[in-house]
Structures are given as C-alpha cells and as structure tokens.
PDB file of C-alpha atoms in Angstrom:
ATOM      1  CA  UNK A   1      73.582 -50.267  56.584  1.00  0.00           C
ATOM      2  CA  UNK A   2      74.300 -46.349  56.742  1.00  0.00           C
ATOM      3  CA  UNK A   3      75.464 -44.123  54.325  1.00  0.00           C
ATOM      4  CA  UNK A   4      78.958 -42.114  55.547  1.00  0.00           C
ATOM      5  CA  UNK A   5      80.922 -39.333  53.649  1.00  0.00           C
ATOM      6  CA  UNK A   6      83.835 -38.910  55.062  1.00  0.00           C
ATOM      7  CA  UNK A   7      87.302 -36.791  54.358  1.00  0.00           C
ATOM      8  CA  UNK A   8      90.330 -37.057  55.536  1.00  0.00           C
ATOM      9  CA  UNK A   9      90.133 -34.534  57.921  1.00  0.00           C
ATOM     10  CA  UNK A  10      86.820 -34.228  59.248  1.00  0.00           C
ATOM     11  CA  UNK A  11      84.497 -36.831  60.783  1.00  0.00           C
ATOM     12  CA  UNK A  12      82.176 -39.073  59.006  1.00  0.00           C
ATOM     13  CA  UNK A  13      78.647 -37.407  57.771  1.00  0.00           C
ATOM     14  CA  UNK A  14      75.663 -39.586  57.949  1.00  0.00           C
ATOM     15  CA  UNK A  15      73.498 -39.173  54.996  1.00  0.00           C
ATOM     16  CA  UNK A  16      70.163 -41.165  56.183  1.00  0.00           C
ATOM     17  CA  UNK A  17      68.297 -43.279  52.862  1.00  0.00           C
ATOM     18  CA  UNK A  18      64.421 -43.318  53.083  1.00  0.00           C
ATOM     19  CA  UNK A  19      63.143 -46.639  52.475  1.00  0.00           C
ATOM     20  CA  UNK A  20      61.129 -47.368  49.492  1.00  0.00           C
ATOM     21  CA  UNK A  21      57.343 -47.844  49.365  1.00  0.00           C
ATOM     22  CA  UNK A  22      57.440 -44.824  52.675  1.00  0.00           C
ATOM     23  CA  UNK A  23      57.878 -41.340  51.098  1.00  0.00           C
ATOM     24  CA  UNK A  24      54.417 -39.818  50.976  1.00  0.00           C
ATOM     25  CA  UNK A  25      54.113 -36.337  49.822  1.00  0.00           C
ATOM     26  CA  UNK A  26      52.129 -34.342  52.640  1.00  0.00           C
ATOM     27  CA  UNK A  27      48.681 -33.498  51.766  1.00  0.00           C
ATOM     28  CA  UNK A  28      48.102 -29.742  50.978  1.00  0.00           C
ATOM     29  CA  UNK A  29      45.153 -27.365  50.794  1.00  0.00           C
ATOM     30  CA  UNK A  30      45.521 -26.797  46.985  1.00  0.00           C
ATOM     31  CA  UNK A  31      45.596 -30.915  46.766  1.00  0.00           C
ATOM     32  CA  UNK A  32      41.661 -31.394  48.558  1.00  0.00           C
ATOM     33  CA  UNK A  33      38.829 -31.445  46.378  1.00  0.00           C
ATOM     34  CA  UNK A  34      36.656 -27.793  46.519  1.00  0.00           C
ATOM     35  CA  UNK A  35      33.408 -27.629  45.374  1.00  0.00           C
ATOM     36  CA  UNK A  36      32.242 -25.328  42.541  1.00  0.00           C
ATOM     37  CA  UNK A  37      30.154 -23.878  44.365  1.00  0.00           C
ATOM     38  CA  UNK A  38      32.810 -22.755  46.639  1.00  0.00           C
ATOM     39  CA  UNK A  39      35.527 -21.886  44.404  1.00  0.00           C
ATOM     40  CA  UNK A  40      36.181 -18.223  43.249  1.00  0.00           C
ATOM     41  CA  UNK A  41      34.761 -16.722  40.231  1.00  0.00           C
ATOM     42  CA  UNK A  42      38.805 -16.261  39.440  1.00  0.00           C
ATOM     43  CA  UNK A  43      39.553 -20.344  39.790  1.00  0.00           C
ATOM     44  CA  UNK A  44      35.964 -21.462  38.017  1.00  0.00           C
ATOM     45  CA  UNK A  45      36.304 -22.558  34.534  1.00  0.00           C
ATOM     46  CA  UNK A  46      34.134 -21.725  31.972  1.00  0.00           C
ATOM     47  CA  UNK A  47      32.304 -25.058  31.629  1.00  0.00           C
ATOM     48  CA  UNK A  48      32.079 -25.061  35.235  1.00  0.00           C
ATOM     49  CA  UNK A  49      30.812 -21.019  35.727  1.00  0.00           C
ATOM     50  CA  UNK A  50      26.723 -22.333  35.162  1.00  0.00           C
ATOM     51  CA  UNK A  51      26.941 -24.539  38.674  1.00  0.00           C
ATOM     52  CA  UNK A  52      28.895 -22.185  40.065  1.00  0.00           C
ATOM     53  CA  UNK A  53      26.458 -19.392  39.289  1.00  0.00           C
ATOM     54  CA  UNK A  54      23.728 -21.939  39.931  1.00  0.00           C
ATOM     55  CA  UNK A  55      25.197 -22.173  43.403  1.00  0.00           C
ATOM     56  CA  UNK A  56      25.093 -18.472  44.245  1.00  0.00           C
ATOM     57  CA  UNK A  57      22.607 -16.848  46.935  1.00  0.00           C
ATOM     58  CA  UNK A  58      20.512 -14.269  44.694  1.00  0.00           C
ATOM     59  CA  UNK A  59      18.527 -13.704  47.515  1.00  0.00           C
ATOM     60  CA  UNK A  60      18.243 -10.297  48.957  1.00  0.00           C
ATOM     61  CA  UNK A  61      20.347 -10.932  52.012  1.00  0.00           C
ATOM     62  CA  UNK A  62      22.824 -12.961  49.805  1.00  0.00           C
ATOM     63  CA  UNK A  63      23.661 -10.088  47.377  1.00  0.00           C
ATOM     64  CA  UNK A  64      23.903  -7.566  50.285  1.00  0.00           C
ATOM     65  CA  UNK A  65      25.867 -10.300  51.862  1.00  0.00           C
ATOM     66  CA  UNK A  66      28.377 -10.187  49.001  1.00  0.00           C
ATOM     67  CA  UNK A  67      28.260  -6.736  48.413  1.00  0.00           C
ATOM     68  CA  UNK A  68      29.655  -6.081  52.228  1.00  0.00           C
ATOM     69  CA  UNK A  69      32.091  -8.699  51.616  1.00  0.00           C
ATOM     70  CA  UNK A  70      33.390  -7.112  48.899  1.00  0.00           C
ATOM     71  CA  UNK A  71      33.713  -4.067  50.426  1.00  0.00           C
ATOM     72  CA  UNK A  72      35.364  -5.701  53.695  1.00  0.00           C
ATOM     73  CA  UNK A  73      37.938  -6.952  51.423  1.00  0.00           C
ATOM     74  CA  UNK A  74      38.291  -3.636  49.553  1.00  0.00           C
ATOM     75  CA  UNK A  75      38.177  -1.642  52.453  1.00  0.00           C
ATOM     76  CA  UNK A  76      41.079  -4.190  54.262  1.00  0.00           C
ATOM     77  CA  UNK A  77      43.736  -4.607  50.951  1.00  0.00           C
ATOM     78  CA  UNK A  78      43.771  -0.963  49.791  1.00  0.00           C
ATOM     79  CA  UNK A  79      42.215   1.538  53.222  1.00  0.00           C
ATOM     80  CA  UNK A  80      43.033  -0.073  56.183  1.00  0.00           C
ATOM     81  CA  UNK A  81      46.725  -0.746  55.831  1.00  0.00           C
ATOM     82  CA  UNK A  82      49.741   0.410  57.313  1.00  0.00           C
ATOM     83  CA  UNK A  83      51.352   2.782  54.992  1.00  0.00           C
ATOM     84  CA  UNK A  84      48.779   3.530  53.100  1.00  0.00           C
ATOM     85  CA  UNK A  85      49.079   5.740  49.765  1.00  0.00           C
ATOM     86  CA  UNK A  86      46.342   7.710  47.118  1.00  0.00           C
ATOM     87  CA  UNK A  87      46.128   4.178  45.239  1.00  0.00           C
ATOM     88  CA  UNK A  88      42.728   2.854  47.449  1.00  0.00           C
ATOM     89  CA  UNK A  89      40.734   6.338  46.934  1.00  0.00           C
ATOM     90  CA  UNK A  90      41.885   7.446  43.612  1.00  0.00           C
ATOM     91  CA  UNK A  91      40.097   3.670  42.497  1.00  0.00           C
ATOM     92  CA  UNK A  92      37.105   4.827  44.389  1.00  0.00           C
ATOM     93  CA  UNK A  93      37.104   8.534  42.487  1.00  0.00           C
ATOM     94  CA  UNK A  94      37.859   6.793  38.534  1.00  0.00           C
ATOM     95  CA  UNK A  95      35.419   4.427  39.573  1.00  0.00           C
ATOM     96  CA  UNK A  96      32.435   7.238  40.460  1.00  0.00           C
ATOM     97  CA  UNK A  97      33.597   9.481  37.050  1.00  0.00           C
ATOM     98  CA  UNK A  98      33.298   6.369  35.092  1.00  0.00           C
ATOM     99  CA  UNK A  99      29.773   5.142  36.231  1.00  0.00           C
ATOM    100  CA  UNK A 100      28.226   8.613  36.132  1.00  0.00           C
ATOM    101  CA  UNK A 101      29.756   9.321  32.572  1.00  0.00           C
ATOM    102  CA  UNK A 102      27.922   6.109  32.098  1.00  0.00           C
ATOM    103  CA  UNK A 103      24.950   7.251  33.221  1.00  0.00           C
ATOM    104  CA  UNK A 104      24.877  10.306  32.192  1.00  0.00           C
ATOM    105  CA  UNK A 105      25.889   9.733  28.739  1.00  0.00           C
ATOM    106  CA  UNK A 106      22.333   9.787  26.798  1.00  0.00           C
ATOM    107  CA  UNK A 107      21.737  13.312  27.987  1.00  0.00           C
ATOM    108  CA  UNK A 108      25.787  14.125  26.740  1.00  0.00           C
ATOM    109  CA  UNK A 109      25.049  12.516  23.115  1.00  0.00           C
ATOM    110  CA  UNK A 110      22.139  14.498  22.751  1.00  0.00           C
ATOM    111  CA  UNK A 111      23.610  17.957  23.982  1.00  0.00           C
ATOM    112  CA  UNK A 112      26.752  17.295  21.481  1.00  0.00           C
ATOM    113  CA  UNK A 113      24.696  16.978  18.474  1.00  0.00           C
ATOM    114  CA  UNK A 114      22.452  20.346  19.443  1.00  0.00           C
ATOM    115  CA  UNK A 115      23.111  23.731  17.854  1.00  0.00           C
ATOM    116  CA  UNK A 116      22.540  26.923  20.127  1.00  0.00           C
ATOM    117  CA  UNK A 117      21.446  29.721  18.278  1.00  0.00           C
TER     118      UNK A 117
END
C-alpha cells in the first residue's frame, strides 16, 4: 500500500515507507576500527599513549621521517597557501626567540646576578 498526501488542489505526493528490518546506517571512516598504533597522538588516550608510543619508529630514519612530515604539514597549512598572511612566519620567529632564550638562559641568570664595578 502507498502513502499519498494530497490537497485539494494539487496532485497526490507519494511519501515512500522503508520496510522494517532494511534501514542500515552506511558504514563510515570514523565507524572502522584504527589501530593505536596508527591513531594520532591528538585521538590516543592516556591509557592507550604506552602502545602507541611503543608503536613508534625511534629509529634514525623514523624520527627524520617524522620530522619532514611535520614540516610538510607545516610548510602546506600555514606557507604554501593561497592568500597567505604573517601568521606561518611570525610562529617560526616566536618559536626561534623562545628556544634560544631557552638555551641561552644559564648564561642570562648568571649575568643578572653580577655586579660591574
């Protein structure tokens, strides 16, 4: 039997009913199974961050491996884009002044606390 909706002036609308025991959701990316190993460090949980870290190429060619992927991502959201702005570099220059107040900052402590005279 079909469903109509009808008014007086206009024709009938068929309104079709899906049978029970047939509607199946489609089956998504988010809804498959990942392993740790290949998650994210942003989606890993904290019980699961020792297998994920356990799963991790610490070889040499793995960490320079990551490090150009990391810059390949970088270098793609915030360089190579179409309109562009100071937001990309201006990370890069914070960045440097933080790490070398960092390391510099032994050799700053101790020049504070001498007295010239």
């Amino acid at each position: 039997m079909k469903n109509y909706i009808s008014s007086h002036n206009a024709p009938p609308l068929y309104i079709p009913t899906i049978p029970r025991g047939k509607l199946s959701a489609p089956v998504k990316m988010a809804d498959r199974p990942v392993a740790v190993a290949e998650k994210r460090l942003m989606d890993v949980k904290l019980g699961e961050l020792g297998s994920w870290l356990g799963g991790r190429d610490f070889t040499p060619n793995g960490i320079i491996s990551s490090i150009r992927r990391g810059h390949d991502r970088y270098y793609n959201k915030y360089i190579n884009v179409k309109k562009g702005g100071i937001g990309g570099v201006a990370m890069l220059v914070v960045g440097y002044v933080a790490i070398s107040y960092l390391w510099e900052y032994d050799h700053i402590k101790h020049d504070r606390w001498r007295k010239y005279h």
